[in-house]
Coordinates of N, CA, C and O and ligand atoms in Angstrom, one line a residue:
X22 N 21.7 -10.0 12.2 CA 21.3 -9.3 11.2 C 21.5 -7.6 11.6 O 20.9 -7.4 12.6
X23 N 22.1 -6.9 10.6 CA 22.1 -5.5 11.3 C 20.6 -4.8 10.6 O 20.2 -5.2 9.5
X24 N 20.2 -4.0 11.4 CA 18.8 -3.5 11.0 C 19.1 -2.0 10.7 O 19.9 -1.2 11.1
X25 N 18.2 -1.7 9.8 CA 18.2 -0.2 9.2 C 17.8 0.7 10.3 O 16.7 0.5 11.0
X26 N 18.5 2.0 10.6 CA 18.2 2.7 11.7 C 17.2 3.7 11.2 O 17.7 4.6 10.1
X27 N 16.1 3.8 11.7 CA 14.8 4.7 11.2 C 14.7 5.7 12.4 O 14.7 5.4 13.4
X28 N 14.5 7.1 12.1 CA 14.1 8.0 12.7 C 12.7 8.5 12.3 O 12.3 8.5 11.2
X29 N 11.9 8.7 13.4 CA 10.4 9.0 13.1 C 10.1 10.3 13.4 O 10.4 10.9 14.7
X30 N 9.5 11.3 12.7 CA 9.2 12.7 12.8 C 7.6 12.8 13.0 O 6.8 12.3 12.4
X31 N 7.3 13.3 14.2 CA 6.0 13.6 14.6 C 5.5 14.8 15.0 O 6.7 15.7 15.2
X32 N 4.5 15.3 14.9 CA 3.9 16.5 15.5 C 3.0 16.3 16.7 O 2.4 17.3 17.2
X33 N 2.2 15.1 16.7 CA 1.0 14.9 17.6 C 1.0 13.6 18.2 O 2.0 13.2 18.9
X34 N -0.2 12.9 17.8 CA -0.5 11.8 19.0 C 0.4 10.5 18.7 O 0.5 9.7 19.6
X35 N 0.9 10.5 17.5 CA 1.9 9.3 17.4 C 1.5 7.9 17.2 O 2.2 7.0 17.5
X36 N 0.3 7.7 16.8 CA -0.3 6.3 16.6 C 0.6 5.6 15.6 O 0.9 4.2 15.7
X37 N 1.0 6.1 14.5 CA 1.7 5.4 13.5 C 2.9 5.2 13.8 O 3.5 4.3 13.6
X38 N 3.5 6.3 14.5 CA 4.9 5.9 15.2 C 4.9 4.8 16.0 O 5.9 4.0 16.1
X39 N 3.8 4.7 16.9 CA 3.7 3.5 17.9 C 3.7 2.1 17.0 O 4.4 1.2 17.5
X40 N 3.1 2.2 16.0 CA 2.9 1.0 15.1 C 4.3 0.6 14.7 O 4.7 -0.5 14.6
X41 N 5.2 1.6 14.3 CA 6.5 1.3 13.7 C 7.4 0.8 14.8 O 8.0 -0.2 14.8
X42 N 7.2 1.4 16.1 CA 7.9 0.9 17.4 C 7.6 -0.4 17.6 O 8.5 -1.4 17.8
X43 N 6.3 -0.7 17.6 CA 5.9 -2.2 18.0 C 6.3 -3.3 16.9 O 6.7 -4.3 17.5
X44 N 6.2 -2.8 15.6 CA 6.7 -3.8 14.7 C 8.1 -4.1 14.7 O 8.7 -5.1 14.6
X45 N 9.0 -3.1 15.2 CA 10.4 -3.3 15.4 C 10.8 -4.1 16.4 O 11.8 -4.4 16.6
X46 N 9.8 -4.3 17.2 CA 10.1 -5.6 18.4 C 10.1 -6.9 18.0 O 10.9 -7.6 18.5
X47 N 9.8 -7.2 16.6 CA 9.9 -8.4 16.3 C 11.3 -8.7 15.9 O 11.8 -7.8 15.3
X48 N 11.9 -10.0 16.2 CA 13.3 -10.1 16.0 C 13.6 -10.0 14.6 O 14.9 -9.9 14.2
X49 N 12.7 -10.5 13.7 CA 13.0 -10.4 12.3 C 12.6 -9.2 11.5 O 12.7 -9.3 10.4
X50 N 12.2 -8.2 12.2 CA 12.0 -6.8 11.5 C 13.3 -6.2 11.2 O 14.3 -6.1 11.8
X51 N 13.2 -5.7 9.8 CA 14.5 -5.4 9.2 C 14.9 -3.9 9.5 O 15.9 -3.3 9.1
X52 N 14.1 -3.1 10.7 CA 14.3 -1.9 10.9 C 14.4 -1.6 12.4 O 13.8 -2.5 13.1
X53 N 14.9 -0.7 13.1 CA 14.9 -0.4 14.5 C 14.6 1.2 14.4 O 15.0 1.9 13.6
X54 N 13.8 1.6 15.3 CA 13.6 2.9 15.6 C 14.5 3.6 16.7 O 14.6 3.2 17.8
X55 N 15.3 4.4 16.0 CA 16.6 5.1 16.9 C 16.3 6.4 17.4 O 16.9 6.8 18.3
X56 N 15.2 7.0 16.9 CA 14.8 8.4 17.5 C 13.4 8.7 17.2 O 13.1 8.5 15.9
X57 N 12.7 9.2 18.0 CA 11.4 9.9 17.7 C 11.7 11.5 17.9 O 12.0 12.0 19.1
X58 N 11.5 12.2 16.9 CA 11.7 13.6 16.9 C 10.5 14.5 16.5 O 9.8 14.3 15.6
X59 N 10.3 15.5 17.3 CA 9.1 16.2 17.1 C 9.4 17.8 17.1 O 10.2 18.1 17.7
X60 N 8.6 18.4 16.3 CA 8.5 20.0 16.4 C 7.9 20.5 17.5 O 7.8 21.7 17.7
X61 N 7.0 19.7 18.0 CA 6.0 20.1 19.1 C 6.5 19.5 20.5 O 6.3 18.3 20.6
X62 N 7.0 20.2 21.4 CA 7.6 19.7 22.6 C 6.5 19.2 23.5 O 6.6 18.3 24.1
X63 N 5.1 19.4 23.2 CA 4.0 18.8 23.8 C 3.5 17.8 23.1 O 2.2 17.3 23.5
X64 N 4.0 17.1 22.0 CA 3.3 16.2 21.3 C 3.1 14.7 22.2 O 4.1 14.4 22.8
X65 N 2.0 14.3 22.3 CA 1.6 13.2 23.0 C 2.5 12.1 22.5 O 2.8 11.1 23.5
X66 N 2.8 11.9 21.2 CA 3.5 10.8 20.9 C 5.1 10.6 21.5 O 5.4 9.7 21.7
X67 N 5.6 11.8 22.1 CA 6.9 11.8 22.8 C 6.8 11.0 23.8 O 7.8 10.1 24.2
X68 N 5.7 11.2 24.7 CA 5.5 10.4 25.9 C 5.4 8.9 25.6 O 6.2 8.0 26.4
X69 N 4.7 8.6 24.6 CA 4.5 7.2 24.2 C 5.9 6.5 23.7 O 6.1 5.3 24.1
X70 N 6.4 7.2 23.0 CA 7.9 6.9 22.5 C 8.8 6.6 23.7 O 9.5 5.6 23.8
X71 N 8.8 7.3 24.5 CA 9.8 7.2 25.6 C 9.4 6.2 26.7 O 10.2 5.4 27.1
X72 N 8.0 6.0 26.8 CA 7.4 4.9 27.6 C 7.8 3.5 26.9 O 8.2 2.6 27.6
X73 N 8.1 3.6 25.6 CA 8.4 2.4 24.9 C 9.9 2.3 24.8 O 10.3 1.4 24.2
X74 N 10.8 3.2 25.6 CA 12.1 3.0 25.6 C 12.8 3.6 24.3 O 14.1 3.2 24.1
X75 N 12.2 4.4 23.5 CA 12.9 5.0 22.3 C 13.2 6.2 22.8 O 12.6 7.0 23.4
X76 N 14.6 6.6 22.3 CA 15.0 7.9 22.4 C 14.2 9.2 21.7 O 13.7 8.8 20.8
X77 N 14.0 10.2 22.5 CA 13.1 11.2 21.9 C 13.8 12.5 22.1 O 14.7 12.7 22.8
X78 N 13.3 13.5 21.0 CA 13.9 14.7 21.1 C 12.8 15.7 20.5 O 12.1 15.3 19.6
X79 N 12.6 16.9 21.2 CA 11.9 17.9 20.5 C 12.6 19.1 20.0 O 13.6 19.5 20.7
X80 N 12.4 19.6 19.0 CA 13.1 20.8 18.5 C 11.9 21.6 17.9 O 11.4 21.6 16.9
X81 N 11.6 22.6 18.8 CA 10.5 23.5 18.6 C 10.9 24.4 17.4 O 12.0 25.0 17.3
X82 N 9.8 24.5 16.5 CA 10.1 25.2 15.3 C 9.9 26.8 15.6 O 10.5 27.9 15.0
X83 N 9.1 27.1 16.8 CA 8.8 28.4 17.0 C 10.0 29.4 17.1 O 10.0 30.6 16.5
X84 N 11.1 29.0 17.9 CA 12.2 30.0 17.9 C 12.8 30.4 16.7 O 13.5 31.3 16.6
X85 N 12.6 29.4 15.5 CA 13.3 29.7 14.2 C 12.4 30.8 13.6 O 12.8 31.1 12.3
X86 N 11.3 31.3 13.8 CA 10.4 32.0 13.2 C 10.3 31.6 11.8 O 9.8 30.5 11.6
X87 N 10.4 32.5 10.8 CA 9.9 32.1 9.4 C 11.2 31.3 8.7 O 11.1 31.0 7.6
X88 N 12.3 31.2 9.4 CA 13.5 30.5 8.7 C 13.2 29.0 9.0 O 13.8 28.5 9.9
X89 N 12.5 28.4 8.0 CA 12.1 27.1 8.1 C 13.3 26.2 7.8 O 13.6 25.1 8.4
X90 N 14.3 26.7 6.9 CA 15.5 25.8 6.7 C 16.3 25.8 7.8 O 16.9 24.8 8.0
X91 N 16.3 26.8 8.5 CA 17.2 26.7 9.8 C 16.6 25.7 10.9 O 17.5 25.0 11.5
X92 N 15.4 25.6 10.9 CA 14.9 24.6 11.8 C 15.2 23.3 11.3 O 15.5 22.4 12.0
X93 N 15.2 23.1 10.0 CA 15.3 21.8 9.3 C 16.7 21.4 9.6 O 17.1 20.2 9.6
X94 N 17.6 22.4 9.5 CA 19.2 22.1 9.8 C 19.5 21.6 11.0 O 20.2 20.6 11.4
X95 N 18.6 22.0 12.0 CA 18.6 21.5 13.3 C 18.1 20.1 13.5 O 18.7 19.2 14.1
X96 N 16.9 19.8 12.8 CA 16.4 18.4 12.5 C 17.5 17.6 11.9 O 17.8 16.6 12.7
X97 N 18.1 18.0 11.0 CA 19.1 17.1 10.1 C 20.1 16.9 11.0 O 20.7 15.6 10.9
X98 N 20.7 17.7 11.9 CA 21.8 17.4 12.6 C 21.6 16.4 13.7 O 22.2 15.4 14.0
X99 N 20.3 16.5 14.3 CA 19.8 15.4 15.1 C 19.6 14.2 14.5 O 20.0 13.2 15.0
X100 N 19.2 14.0 13.4 CA 18.9 12.8 12.8 C 20.2 12.1 12.4 O 20.5 10.9 12.6
X101 N 21.2 13.0 12.1 CA 22.6 12.4 11.8 C 23.3 12.1 13.3 O 24.0 11.0 13.2
X102 N 23.1 12.8 14.2 CA 23.6 12.4 15.4 C 23.1 11.0 15.9 O 23.7 10.3 16.6
X103 N 21.8 10.8 15.5 CA 21.3 9.5 16.1 C 21.7 8.3 15.1 O 21.4 7.0 15.3
X104 N 22.5 8.7 13.9 CA 22.8 7.7 13.0 C 21.6 7.2 12.3 O 21.7 5.9 11.8
X105 N 20.6 7.8 12.2 CA 19.6 7.5 11.2 C 19.9 7.3 9.7 O 20.6 8.1 9.2
X106 N 19.4 6.2 9.2 CA 19.7 6.0 7.7 C 18.2 6.4 6.9 O 18.3 6.4 5.7
X107 N 17.1 6.2 7.5 CA 15.8 6.5 7.0 C 15.1 7.4 7.9 O 15.4 7.5 9.1
X108 N 14.2 8.2 7.3 CA 13.2 9.1 8.1 C 11.9 8.8 7.7 O 11.4 8.7 6.4
X109 N 11.1 8.5 8.7 CA 9.6 8.1 8.5 C 8.9 9.2 9.0 O 8.9 9.5 10.4
X110 N 8.1 10.1 8.3 CA 7.3 11.1 8.6 C 6.0 10.3 9.2 O 5.2 9.6 8.4
X111 N 5.4 10.8 10.3 CA 4.2 10.1 10.8 C 3.3 11.2 11.7 O 3.5 11.4 12.9
X112 N 2.7 11.8 10.7 CA 1.9 12.9 11.4 C 2.8 14.2 11.6 O 2.5 14.9 12.6
X113 N 3.6 14.2 10.8 CA 4.7 15.6 11.0 C 4.0 16.7 10.1 O 3.7 16.5 9.0
X114 N 3.3 17.6 10.7 CA 2.5 18.8 10.3 C 3.1 19.8 9.7 O 2.5 20.9 9.6
X115 N 4.5 19.8 9.3 CA 5.2 21.1 8.7 C 5.4 20.6 7.2 O 6.0 19.4 7.0
X116 N 5.3 21.5 6.3 CA 5.7 21.4 5.0 C 7.2 21.6 4.8 O 7.7 22.4 5.5
X117 N 7.8 20.6 4.3 CA 9.3 20.5 4.2 C 9.8 21.6 3.2 O 9.3 21.6 2.0
X118 N 11.1 22.2 3.4 CA 11.9 22.8 2.3 C 12.5 21.8 1.4 O 12.8 20.7 1.8
X119 N 13.0 22.2 0.4 CA 13.9 21.3 -0.4 C 15.3 21.0 0.4 O 15.6 19.9 0.0
X120 N 15.7 21.7 1.3 CA 16.9 21.3 2.0 C 16.6 20.0 2.5 O 17.5 19.0 2.4
X121 N 15.7 19.6 3.4 CA 15.5 18.4 4.1 C 15.1 17.4 3.2 O 15.6 16.2 3.3
X122 N 14.1 17.8 2.2 CA 13.7 16.7 1.4 C 15.0 16.2 0.6 O 15.1 14.9 0.3
X123 N 15.9 17.1 0.1 CA 17.0 16.6 -0.8 C 18.0 16.0 0.1 O 18.7 14.9 -0.5
X124 N 18.3 16.3 1.3 CA 19.2 15.7 2.2 C 18.8 14.2 2.3 O 19.6 13.4 2.5
X125 N 17.6 13.9 2.1 CA 17.0 12.6 2.5 C 16.4 11.8 1.3 O 15.7 11.0 1.5
X126 N 16.6 12.3 0.2 CA 15.9 11.9 -1.1 C 16.0 10.3 -1.1 O 17.1 9.9 -0.9
X127 N 15.0 9.7 -1.3 CA 15.0 8.2 -1.6 C 15.1 7.4 -0.2 O 14.7 6.3 -0.1
X128 N 15.2 8.4 0.9 CA 15.4 7.8 2.4 C 14.2 8.2 3.3 O 14.4 7.9 4.6
X129 N 13.4 9.1 2.8 CA 12.4 9.7 3.7 C 11.0 9.4 3.0 O 10.7 9.6 1.9
X130 N 10.1 8.8 4.0 CA 8.8 8.1 3.6 C 7.7 9.1 4.3 O 8.1 9.4 5.5
X131 N 6.5 9.1 3.8 CA 5.4 9.6 4.5 C 4.2 8.8 4.5 O 4.0 8.0 3.5
X132 N 3.3 8.7 5.5 CA 2.1 8.1 5.3 C 0.9 9.1 5.3 O 0.9 10.1 6.1
X133 N 0.0 9.0 4.4 CA -1.0 9.8 4.1 C -2.3 9.1 4.0 O -2.5 8.2 3.5
X134 N -3.4 9.7 4.5 CA -4.7 8.9 4.7 C -5.7 9.3 3.5 O -6.9 9.6 3.7
X135 N -5.1 9.1 2.3 CA -6.0 8.7 1.2 C -5.2 7.7 0.1 O -4.1 7.6 0.4
X136 N -6.0 7.4 -0.8 CA -5.4 6.9 -2.1 C -5.0 7.9 -3.0 O -5.6 8.2 -3.9
X137 N -3.7 8.3 -2.6 CA -3.0 9.2 -3.7 C -3.0 8.7 -4.9 O -2.8 7.3 -5.0
X138 N -3.1 9.4 -5.9 CA -3.0 11.0 -6.0 C -4.3 11.6 -5.6 O -4.5 12.9 -5.8
X139 N -5.4 10.8 -5.4 CA -6.6 11.6 -4.7 C -6.3 12.2 -3.4 O -5.6 11.4 -2.6
X140 N -6.9 13.4 -3.2 CA -6.8 14.0 -1.8 C -5.6 14.1 -1.2 O -5.4 13.7 -0.1
X141 N -4.6 14.9 -1.7 CA -3.5 15.4 -1.0 C -4.1 16.4 -0.2 O -5.1 17.1 -0.2
X142 N -3.1 16.8 0.8 CA -3.5 17.8 1.9 C -4.4 17.5 3.0 O -4.2 16.2 3.3
X143 N -5.2 18.2 3.5 CA -6.0 17.9 4.8 C -7.5 17.3 4.3 O -7.9 17.7 3.2
X144 N -8.1 17.1 5.5 CA -9.5 16.9 5.3 C -10.0 15.8 4.3 O -11.1 15.7 3.5
X145 N -8.9 14.6 4.3 CA -9.2 13.6 3.3 C -10.5 12.9 3.3 O -10.9 12.4 2.3
X146 N -10.8 12.5 4.5 CA -12.0 11.7 4.7 C -13.3 12.3 4.2 O -14.1 11.8 3.6
X147 N -13.5 13.7 4.8 CA -14.6 14.3 4.3 C -14.7 14.4 2.8 O -15.8 14.2 2.3
X148 N -13.6 14.7 2.1 CA -13.5 14.7 0.6 C -14.0 13.5 0.0 O -14.7 13.5 -1.0
X149 N -13.4 12.4 0.5 CA -13.8 11.0 0.0 C -15.4 10.9 0.1 O -15.9 10.2 -0.8
X150 N -15.9 11.0 1.2 CA -17.5 10.8 1.4 C -18.2 11.8 0.6 O -19.0 11.4 -0.3
X151 N -17.7 13.1 0.6 CA -18.6 14.0 -0.3 C -18.4 13.6 -1.8 O -19.2 13.9 -2.5
X152 N -17.4 13.1 -2.3 CA -17.1 12.5 -3.6 C -17.9 11.3 -3.8 O -18.0 11.0 -5.2
X153 N -18.5 10.8 -2.8 CA -19.3 9.5 -3.2 C -18.5 8.2 -3.4 O -18.9 7.2 -4.0
X154 N -17.2 8.2 -3.0 CA -16.2 7.1 -3.3 C -16.7 5.9 -2.5 O -17.2 6.0 -1.4
X155 N -16.5 4.8 -3.2 CA -16.8 3.4 -2.6 C -15.7 3.0 -1.6 O -15.8 2.1 -0.9
X156 N -14.4 3.6 -2.1 CA -13.1 3.1 -1.3 C -12.4 4.3 -0.9 O -12.5 5.3 -1.4
X157 N -11.6 4.1 0.3 CA -10.8 5.0 0.7 C -9.6 4.2 1.2 O -9.5 3.1 0.8
X158 N -8.8 5.1 1.7 CA -7.5 4.1 2.2 C -6.2 5.0 2.6 O -6.5 6.2 2.9
X159 N -5.1 4.5 2.4 CA -3.8 5.2 2.8 C -2.8 4.9 1.8 O -2.8 3.9 1.2
X160 N -1.8 5.9 1.7 CA -0.6 5.6 0.8 C 0.6 6.0 1.7 O 0.8 6.8 2.4
X161 N 1.7 5.2 1.2 CA 3.0 5.5 1.8 C 3.8 5.8 0.6 O 3.7 5.0 -0.5
X162 N 4.5 7.1 0.7 CA 5.2 7.5 -0.4 C 6.5 8.0 -0.1 O 6.6 8.6 1.0
X163 N 7.3 8.0 -1.2 CA 8.6 8.7 -0.9 C 8.2 10.2 -0.8 O 7.5 10.8 -1.5
X164 N 9.1 11.0 0.1 CA 8.8 12.3 0.2 C 9.7 13.1 -0.9 O 10.8 13.0 -1.1
X165 N 8.9 14.0 -1.8 CA 9.6 14.8 -2.5 C 9.0 16.3 -2.2 O 8.4 16.5 -1.3
X166 N 9.5 17.1 -3.1 CA 9.2 18.7 -2.7 C 7.8 18.9 -2.9 O 7.3 19.9 -2.1
X167 N 6.9 18.3 -3.7 CA 5.7 18.6 -3.8 C 4.8 17.8 -2.7 O 5.1 16.6 -2.5
X168 N 4.1 18.7 -2.1 CA 3.3 18.0 -0.8 C 2.4 16.9 -1.3 O 1.6 16.9 -1.9
X169 N 2.6 15.6 -0.6 CA 1.9 14.4 -0.9 C 1.8 13.9 -2.3 O 1.2 13.3 -2.9
X170 N 3.1 14.3 -3.1 CA 3.2 14.0 -4.5 C 4.2 13.0 -4.7 O 4.3 12.5 -6.1
X171 N 5.1 12.5 -3.8 CA 6.3 11.6 -4.3 C 5.7 10.2 -4.6 O 4.6 10.1 -4.6
X172 N 6.6 9.5 -5.3 CA 6.3 8.2 -5.8 C 5.8 7.3 -4.6 O 6.0 7.3 -3.5
X173 N 4.5 6.7 -5.1 CA 3.9 5.8 -4.1 C 4.4 4.4 -4.1 O 4.7 3.8 -4.9
X174 N 4.8 4.2 -2.8 CA 5.5 2.8 -2.5 C 4.3 1.7 -2.2 O 4.5 0.5 -2.7
X175 N 3.2 2.0 -1.4 CA 2.2 0.9 -1.1 C 0.9 1.7 -0.6 O 1.1 2.8 -0.1
X176 N -0.1 0.9 -0.9 CA -1.3 1.4 -0.6 C -2.1 0.4 0.2 O -2.0 -0.8 -0.1
X177 N -3.3 0.8 1.0 CA -4.2 -0.1 1.3 C -5.5 0.5 1.3 O -5.6 1.7 1.5
X178 N -6.5 -0.3 1.0 CA -7.9 0.1 0.7 C -8.8 -0.4 1.9 O -8.6 -1.3 2.4
X179 N -9.9 0.4 2.1 CA -11.0 0.1 2.9 C -12.2 0.6 2.5 O -12.1 1.5 1.5
X180 N -13.4 0.0 2.7 CA -14.6 0.5 2.1 C -15.0 1.8 2.7 O -14.8 1.9 4.0
X181 N -15.7 2.6 2.0 CA -16.5 3.5 2.5 C -17.9 3.0 2.7 O -18.5 2.5 1.7
X182 N -18.5 3.0 4.0 CA -19.8 2.5 4.3 C -20.8 3.5 4.3 O -20.7 4.7 4.5
X183 N -22.0 3.0 4.0 CA -23.2 4.0 4.0 C -23.4 4.5 5.4 O -23.2 4.0 6.4
X184 N -23.6 5.7 5.3 CA -23.8 6.6 6.7 C -22.5 7.0 7.3 O -22.4 7.5 8.3
X185 N -21.3 6.6 6.6 CA -19.9 7.1 7.4 C -20.0 8.5 7.5 O -20.1 9.4 6.9
X186 N -19.4 8.7 8.9 CA -19.0 10.3 9.1 C -17.3 10.0 8.8 O -16.6 9.2 8.7
X187 N -16.8 11.4 8.7 CA -15.3 11.5 8.4 C -14.7 10.8 9.7 O -13.8 10.2 9.4
X188 N -15.1 10.8 10.9 CA -14.6 10.3 12.0 C -14.5 8.8 11.9 O -13.6 8.3 12.2
X189 N -15.7 8.3 11.6 CA -15.8 6.7 11.3 C -14.8 6.3 10.3 O -14.2 5.4 10.5
X190 N -14.8 7.1 9.2 CA -14.0 6.5 8.1 C -12.5 6.7 8.6 O -11.6 5.8 8.3
X191 N -12.2 7.8 9.2 CA -10.7 8.0 9.6 C -10.3 6.9 10.6 O -9.0 6.5 10.5
X192 N -11.3 6.4 11.4 CA -10.7 5.2 12.3 C -10.4 4.1 11.6 O -9.4 3.5 11.8
X193 N -11.4 3.7 10.5 CA -11.1 2.5 9.7 C -9.9 2.6 9.1 O -9.1 1.7 8.8
X194 N -9.6 3.8 8.3 CA -8.5 4.1 7.7 C -7.1 4.0 8.6 O -6.2 3.5 8.3
X195 N -7.2 4.6 9.8 CA -6.1 4.4 10.7 C -5.7 3.2 11.0 O -4.6 2.9 11.2
X196 N -6.7 2.2 11.2 CA -6.3 0.9 11.4 C -5.4 0.3 10.1 O -4.6 -0.3 10.4
X197 N -5.8 0.7 9.0 CA -5.3 0.1 7.7 C -3.7 0.8 7.7 O -2.9 0.3 7.6
X198 N -3.7 2.1 8.2 CA -2.5 2.8 8.4 C -1.3 2.0 9.2 O -0.2 1.8 8.9
X199 N -2.0 1.5 10.2 CA -1.0 0.9 11.4 C -0.6 -0.4 10.8 O 0.5 -0.8 11.3
X200 N -1.1 -1.1 9.9 CA -0.7 -2.2 9.4 C 0.3 -1.9 8.2 O 1.2 -2.7 7.8
X201 N -0.2 -1.0 7.3 CA 0.5 -0.7 6.1 C 1.9 -0.1 6.4 O 2.9 -0.4 5.7
X202 N 2.0 0.9 7.4 CA 3.2 1.7 7.4 C 4.5 0.8 7.8 O 5.4 0.8 7.1
X203 N 4.3 -0.1 8.9 CA 5.7 -1.0 9.1 C 5.9 -1.9 7.9 O 7.0 -2.0 7.6
X204 N 4.8 -2.5 7.3 CA 5.2 -3.2 6.0 C 5.9 -2.5 4.9 O 6.9 -3.1 4.4
X205 N 5.5 -1.3 4.7 CA 5.9 -0.4 3.7 C 7.3 -0.1 3.8 O 8.3 -0.2 2.9
X206 N 7.5 0.3 5.2 CA 9.0 0.6 5.6 C 10.1 -0.8 5.7 O 11.2 -0.3 5.0
X207 N 9.4 -1.8 6.0 CA 10.2 -2.8 5.9 C 10.6 -3.1 4.5 O 11.8 -3.6 4.2
X208 N 9.8 -2.9 3.6 CA 10.0 -3.4 2.1 C 11.1 -2.4 1.5 O 11.9 -2.7 0.7
X209 N 11.0 -1.2 2.1 CA 11.9 -0.1 1.7 C 13.4 -0.4 2.1 O 14.2 -0.3 1.0
X210 N 13.6 -0.8 3.1 CA 14.9 -0.9 3.8 C 15.6 -2.1 3.1 O 16.8 -2.2 3.4
X211 N 14.8 -3.0 2.9 CA 15.6 -4.3 2.4 C 15.6 -4.5 0.9 O 16.3 -5.3 0.3
X212 N 15.2 -3.3 0.3 CA 15.2 -3.4 -1.2 C 16.7 -3.0 -1.8 O 17.4 -2.4 -1.1
Ligands
LIG23 C1 -2.5 9.9 10.1 O1 -3.7 9.8 9.7 C2 -1.3 10.1 9.0 O2 -1.9 9.4 7.8 C3 -1.4 11.6 8.7 O3 -1.5 12.2 10.0 C4 -2.1 11.2 10.9 C5 -1.3 11.2 12.1 O4 -1.7 10.3 13.1 N1 -0.2 11.9 7.9 P1 -0.7 9.7 14.1 O5 -0.1 10.9 14.8 O6 0.1 8.9 13.7 O7 -1.6 9.1 15.2

């Protein structure tokens, strides 16, 4: 079976990236992770990926200054060098320009910690608690130029419990993220 070649873009701790790498260990998983790429050279996830035997690369955005597209051209070249067919954003904390979004249209996905279209952007768990929501969750969506706005591929729901803090809710949602992301990616690459 030839497996879809996936690159994962991170900026930080990389727990969703790790969930994808672990899922790809299963012999019947339809994707493999061929590169973990970070805009932050000190991202914790880079070490986790390299400990797991996955090729890693950091392309620091800072030397590119305000030229976001130039940074993305460097990312795009690295993705193509790695032979990536799909890109999974996993805690990648930079807003993308139309250049990278269009280059990977239909083949770039993101995981977001809310039930989109509710709560795009940051601080999703606090916003769900403050709104009195009974349910929270996470969404996997195709990346388009609007932040957290692309077509939703899959969602997972968790309850909001009485007395929840944003941290407690975030931990519950994160467990759901780790189950949802590999499943959603697998579904995308086989369809
Ligand atoms: C996750 O909550 C993800 O949904 C959001 O950023 C966080 C990244 O966490 N986009 P990690 O780096 O995968 O641990």
